[in-house]
CSV table of C-alpha atoms in Angstrom, one decimal:
chain,number,residue,atom,x,y,z
U,1,MET,CA,82.7,9.9,-6.8
U,2,PRO,CA,86.2,8.8,-7.6
U,3,ARG,CA,87.3,5.8,-6.0
U,4,ILE,CA,90.1,3.3,-6.4
U,5,SER,CA,90.2,0.8,-9.4
U,6,SER,CA,88.7,-2.2,-8.0
U,7,HIS,CA,91.8,-5.4,-9.5
U,8,HIS,CA,90.9,-7.3,-12.6
U,9,ALA,CA,92.3,-11.2,-13.4
U,10,LYS,CA,95.0,-11.0,-16.4
U,11,GLN,CA,94.3,-12.6,-19.3
U,12,THR,CA,98.0,-14.7,-19.8
U,13,ALA,CA,98.7,-18.0,-22.3
U,14,PRO,CA,97.6,-21.5,-20.9
U,15,THR,CA,99.9,-23.6,-19.5
U,16,SER,CA,100.8,-27.3,-18.2
U,17,SER,CA,99.6,-28.6,-15.5
U,18,MET,CA,103.4,-28.4,-13.7
U,19,GLU,CA,103.7,-24.2,-15.0
U,20,THR,CA,100.9,-23.9,-13.1
U,21,LEU,CA,101.8,-25.4,-9.9
U,22,ILE,CA,104.5,-24.3,-10.0
U,23,GLU,CA,103.4,-20.3,-10.5
U,24,ASN,CA,100.5,-21.1,-7.5
U,25,ASP,CA,103.1,-22.6,-5.2
U,26,GLU,CA,105.3,-19.3,-5.6
U,27,SER,CA,103.0,-17.0,-6.7
U,28,LYS,CA,100.6,-16.9,-3.3
U,29,PRO,CA,100.9,-13.9,-1.5
U,30,GLU,CA,99.0,-12.8,1.8
U,31,PRO,CA,96.2,-11.0,1.5
U,32,GLU,CA,96.8,-8.0,3.1
U,33,GLU,CA,100.3,-7.6,1.5
U,34,GLU,CA,98.4,-8.3,-1.3
U,35,GLU,CA,96.6,-5.0,-0.9
U,36,SER,CA,99.0,-2.7,0.1
U,37,GLY,CA,101.2,-4.2,-3.3
U,38,LYS,CA,98.6,-3.1,-5.3
U,39,ALA,CA,97.4,-0.1,-3.8
U,40,THR,CA,100.7,1.2,-4.0
U,41,THR,CA,100.8,1.2,-7.8
U,42,GLU,CA,97.4,3.4,-8.5
U,43,ALA,CA,96.8,7.1,-9.0
U,44,GLU,CA,96.0,8.7,-4.9
U,45,PRO,CA,91.8,9.6,-5.6
U,46,ASP,CA,91.8,13.4,-5.9
U,47,LEU,CA,88.7,14.1,-3.9
U,48,SER,CA,86.4,17.1,-4.6
U,49,SER,CA,85.3,19.3,-1.4
U,50,SER,CA,81.6,17.4,-2.4
U,51,ASP,CA,83.2,14.7,-2.0
U,52,ILE,CA,84.6,15.0,0.7
U,53,ALA,CA,81.2,16.6,2.3
U,54,ASP,CA,79.1,12.7,0.5
U,55,ASN,CA,82.1,11.4,3.2
U,56,ASN,CA,80.8,13.4,6.1
U,57,GLN,CA,77.9,12.5,6.1
U,58,ASN,CA,78.8,8.9,7.2
U,59,LEU,CA,80.5,8.9,9.3
U,60,LYS,CA,79.9,8.4,13.7
U,61,PRO,CA,78.7,11.9,15.2
U,62,TYR,CA,81.5,12.6,17.9
U,63,LYS,CA,80.5,11.7,21.4
U,64,LYS,CA,82.4,13.9,24.2
U,65,PRO,CA,84.2,11.7,26.2
U,66,PRO,CA,83.1,12.1,29.8
U,67,ARG,CA,84.8,14.4,32.4
U,68,LYS,CA,85.5,13.5,35.8
U,69,PHE,CA,83.2,16.6,36.9
U,70,ASP,CA,79.9,16.4,35.1
U,71,TRP,CA,78.2,14.5,38.2
U,72,LEU,CA,79.5,17.8,40.3
U,73,LEU,CA,77.7,19.7,37.1
U,74,GLU,CA,74.5,17.3,37.8
U,75,LYS,CA,74.5,17.8,41.5
U,76,GLN,CA,75.7,21.3,41.5
U,77,PRO,CA,74.5,24.2,39.3
U,78,TRP,CA,77.5,26.2,39.7
U,79,ALA,CA,79.8,24.2,39.3
U,80,ASN,CA,80.0,24.8,35.6
U,81,TRP,CA,81.5,28.6,35.8
U,82,ARG,CA,83.5,27.5,39.1
U,83,GLU,CA,85.8,25.1,37.0
U,84,LYS,CA,86.6,27.7,34.0
U,85,ALA,CA,86.6,30.4,37.3
U,86,LYS,CA,89.5,27.8,38.9
U,87,ILE,CA,91.5,27.6,35.0
U,88,GLY,CA,91.5,31.0,33.9
U,89,SER,CA,93.0,31.9,37.9
U,90,ASP,CA,95.7,29.2,37.3
U,91,LEU,CA,96.2,30.9,33.9
U,92,LYS,CA,96.5,34.2,35.0
U,93,ASP,CA,98.3,33.2,37.6
U,94,ASP,CA,100.8,31.3,36.0
U,95,GLY,CA,100.9,34.9,33.8
U,96,ASP,CA,101.7,36.5,36.7
U,97,CYS,CA,105.3,34.5,37.0
U,98,PHE,CA,106.1,35.5,33.7
U,99,PHE,CA,106.0,38.9,33.9
U,100,ARG,CA,107.7,39.3,36.8
U,101,HIS,CA,110.5,37.4,35.7
U,102,GLY,CA,110.5,40.1,32.2
U,103,ASP,CA,109.0,37.2,30.2
U,104,ILE,CA,106.2,39.2,28.3
U,105,THR,CA,105.4,37.2,25.2
U,106,ASN,CA,104.5,34.7,27.1
U,107,ALA,CA,103.0,36.4,30.2
U,108,LEU,CA,100.5,38.3,27.8
U,109,LYS,CA,99.7,34.8,25.3
U,110,LYS,CA,98.2,33.3,29.6
U,111,TYR,CA,96.8,36.6,30.2
U,112,HIS,CA,94.8,36.3,27.2
U,113,LYS,CA,93.8,32.7,28.0
U,114,ALA,CA,93.2,33.1,31.6
U,115,PHE,CA,90.6,36.0,30.1
U,116,LEU,CA,88.5,34.1,28.1
U,117,TYR,CA,88.0,31.1,30.9
U,118,LEU,CA,87.3,34.6,33.5
U,119,ARG,CA,85.1,36.1,30.8
U,120,GLY,CA,83.3,32.6,30.2
U,121,ALA,CA,82.6,32.0,33.8
U,122,GLU,CA,80.6,34.9,34.2
U,123,VAL,CA,77.1,35.5,35.4
U,124,ASP,CA,74.2,35.5,33.1
U,125,LYS,CA,71.5,36.6,32.7
U,126,SER,CA,69.9,33.5,33.6
U,127,GLN,CA,71.6,32.9,36.9
U,128,ILE,CA,71.2,36.9,37.9
U,129,TYR,CA,68.3,35.9,41.3
U,130,GLU,CA,71.0,33.5,43.0
U,131,TYR,CA,72.9,36.5,42.1
U,132,ASN,CA,70.9,39.0,43.8
U,133,ALA,CA,70.2,36.7,46.8
U,134,PRO,CA,69.7,36.7,49.6
U,135,ILE,CA,67.1,39.6,49.8
U,136,ILE,CA,68.4,41.1,53.5
U,137,MET,CA,64.3,42.9,54.6
U,138,HIS,CA,64.4,46.0,57.2
U,139,PRO,CA,61.6,46.2,59.5
U,140,ASN,CA,61.2,50.4,59.4
U,141,GLY,CA,61.3,49.6,54.8
U,142,GLY,CA,63.0,48.3,52.1
U,143,SER,CA,65.8,46.0,51.7
U,144,THR,CA,69.3,45.2,50.9
U,145,ILE,CA,70.8,42.7,48.2
U,146,VAL,CA,73.8,40.7,49.4
U,147,LYS,CA,75.6,39.9,46.6
U,148,ASN,CA,77.3,36.3,45.9
U,149,PRO,CA,81.1,36.9,47.0
U,150,GLU,CA,82.5,33.9,45.2
U,151,LEU,CA,80.9,36.0,42.2
U,152,GLU,CA,81.8,39.5,42.7
U,153,ASN,CA,85.4,37.9,43.6
U,154,LEU,CA,85.2,36.5,40.0
U,155,ARG,CA,84.5,40.2,38.7
U,156,ALA,CA,87.5,41.1,40.5
U,157,THR,CA,89.4,39.1,38.8
U,158,VAL,CA,88.4,39.2,35.7
U,159,SER,CA,89.0,42.9,35.7
U,160,GLU,CA,92.6,42.4,37.0
U,161,CYS,CA,93.6,40.3,34.3
U,162,ALA,CA,92.0,43.2,31.7
U,163,ASN,CA,94.3,45.0,33.5
U,164,ASN,CA,97.4,43.0,33.6
U,165,ILE,CA,96.8,41.9,29.7
U,166,ALA,CA,97.0,46.7,28.9
U,167,SER,CA,100.0,46.5,31.1
U,168,CYS,CA,101.9,43.9,29.0
U,169,LEU,CA,101.1,45.8,25.6
U,170,LEU,CA,102.2,49.2,27.1
U,171,ILE,CA,105.4,47.8,28.2
U,172,LYS,CA,105.7,47.0,24.1
U,173,GLU,CA,107.0,49.4,21.9
U,174,ASN,CA,105.5,51.7,20.4
U,175,PRO,CA,102.3,51.2,22.3
U,176,ASP,CA,98.8,51.3,20.4
U,177,TYR,CA,97.3,53.8,23.1
U,178,ASP,CA,93.1,53.3,21.3
U,179,ARG,CA,93.8,49.3,21.5
U,180,ILE,CA,94.7,49.6,24.7
U,181,LEU,CA,92.5,52.1,26.3
U,182,ILE,CA,89.8,49.0,24.8
U,183,ARG,CA,91.2,46.6,27.6
U,184,ILE,CA,91.3,48.8,30.6
U,185,ASP,CA,87.4,50.0,29.9
U,186,GLN,CA,87.2,46.0,30.0
U,187,ALA,CA,88.8,45.8,33.4
U,188,LEU,CA,86.8,48.6,34.6
U,189,LYS,CA,83.8,47.7,33.4
U,190,PHE,CA,83.8,44.8,36.0
U,191,ASN,CA,85.7,47.0,38.8
U,192,SER,CA,85.6,51.0,38.7
U,193,GLU,CA,87.8,50.3,41.8
U,194,ASN,CA,90.9,48.8,40.8
U,195,TRP,CA,93.4,51.6,40.8
U,196,LYS,CA,95.7,49.9,38.8
U,197,ALA,CA,93.3,50.3,35.5
U,198,LEU,CA,92.6,54.0,37.3
U,199,TYR,CA,96.2,54.4,37.0
U,200,ASN,CA,97.1,53.0,33.3
U,201,LYS,CA,94.0,55.5,32.1
U,202,GLY,CA,95.1,57.8,33.9
U,203,PHE,CA,98.6,57.9,32.4
U,204,ILE,CA,97.5,57.3,28.6
U,205,LEU,CA,95.3,60.3,29.3
U,206,TYR,CA,98.7,61.8,30.0
U,207,GLN,CA,100.7,60.7,27.2
U,208,GLN,CA,97.4,62.0,25.2
U,209,LYS,CA,97.1,65.5,26.6
U,210,ASN,CA,93.7,64.6,27.6
U,211,PHE,CA,95.1,66.4,31.4
U,212,GLU,CA,91.9,67.1,32.7
U,213,GLY,CA,90.8,63.9,32.1
U,214,ALA,CA,93.9,62.8,33.9
U,215,MET,CA,93.7,64.4,36.4
U,216,TRP,CA,90.5,63.4,37.4
U,217,LEU,CA,91.5,59.8,37.1
U,218,LEU,CA,95.0,59.5,39.4
U,219,LYS,CA,93.6,61.3,41.2
U,220,LYS,CA,90.7,58.6,42.0
U,221,ALA,CA,93.9,56.2,42.0
U,222,SER,CA,95.3,58.3,44.8
U,223,ARG,CA,93.0,57.5,47.4
U,224,LYS,CA,93.3,53.8,47.3
U,225,PRO,CA,96.4,52.8,50.5
U,226,GLU,CA,97.2,50.2,48.1
U,227,SER,CA,98.0,53.4,45.5
U,228,ASN,CA,101.2,54.1,47.5
U,229,ALA,CA,103.1,51.1,46.6
U,230,GLU,CA,103.5,52.9,43.0
U,231,PRO,CA,104.8,56.8,43.2
U,232,ASN,CA,104.0,56.7,39.9
U,233,VAL,CA,100.2,57.2,40.7
U,234,LYS,CA,101.4,61.0,42.3
U,235,LYS,CA,103.5,61.4,40.1
U,236,TYR,CA,101.9,61.2,36.8
U,237,LEU,CA,99.0,63.4,39.2
U,238,ASN,CA,101.5,66.0,39.9
U,239,LEU,CA,102.4,66.8,36.0
U,240,SER,CA,98.5,67.1,35.4
U,241,LEU,CA,98.0,69.9,37.5
U,242,GLU,CA,101.3,71.8,37.1
U,243,GLU,CA,100.6,71.1,33.1
U,244,LEU,CA,96.3,72.0,33.6
U,245,LYS,CA,97.6,75.1,36.0
U,246,GLY,CA,100.2,76.5,33.1
U,247,LYS,CA,97.3,76.1,30.7
U,248,GLU,CA,95.2,78.2,32.6
U,249,LEU,CA,97.7,80.8,33.2
U,250,SER,CA,99.0,81.5,29.5
U,251,LEU,CA,94.8,81.6,29.3
U,252,ASP,CA,94.3,84.2,31.6
U,253,LYS,CA,97.5,85.4,30.1
U,254,ALA,CA,95.6,85.4,26.6
U,255,LEU,CA,92.9,86.7,28.2
U,256,GLU,CA,94.5,89.6,29.6
U,257,THR,CA,95.9,90.4,26.2
U,258,LEU,CA,93.5,90.5,24.5
U,259,PHE,CA,90.3,92.8,26.7
U,260,LEU,CA,92.8,94.9,27.6
U,261,PRO,CA,93.4,97.9,25.2
U,262,LEU,CA,89.6,97.7,25.9
U,263,LEU,CA,89.7,98.8,29.5
U,264,LYS,CA,92.0,101.7,28.7
């Protein structure tokens, strides 16, 4: 491994005692100054990747600094996902603020980061028991699972965040509908009743001339009372119905033209 070479003593001609005293008095540098002065005159070592790996083996392991929530994590096992959910929810609120002010680029960045936090906070399989507790047993038989309302709200927030990403991508010029549909399907996976995601998917299917699929999704979205605030839901629902009626009329006319001569 290349290393900085050590300093060798220089051999000089013998001098008188007076000259030696003068030299020693004038050239007595501080230890640190001598080291730094000589180091600058030498070439910087060219370390290879293997040399760097050897150096890394000698480093002490990095210890993560303690967080203020560590004591809470020990007392409450759910505090970890609650902390992630809080960060993700705050980032989503920031994204909403940017979106309302027309800053789509920064809104998209916030929504992406929020989705990662919220997705990481989602319940895993090892926590399914607490997620489904408590279970109410009925006297006449059967049972009802009462799900954790906090986790239900978390899934709804994840769905909203994924749909907000899709909404930002839809606003951009020449949107990639296939890519946006992936985000909308994520939103509907976490909350199949998200009417905004239903509308966005119905709108895309209408643009792709899948009028039957668009009609089904837009009709489902229109049943939600909240959708009354968005007039485009009924607008594209009616347009889809008109396109389907036009196709039916065209089909009937084609069949009539094909089979009418045979009936005569």
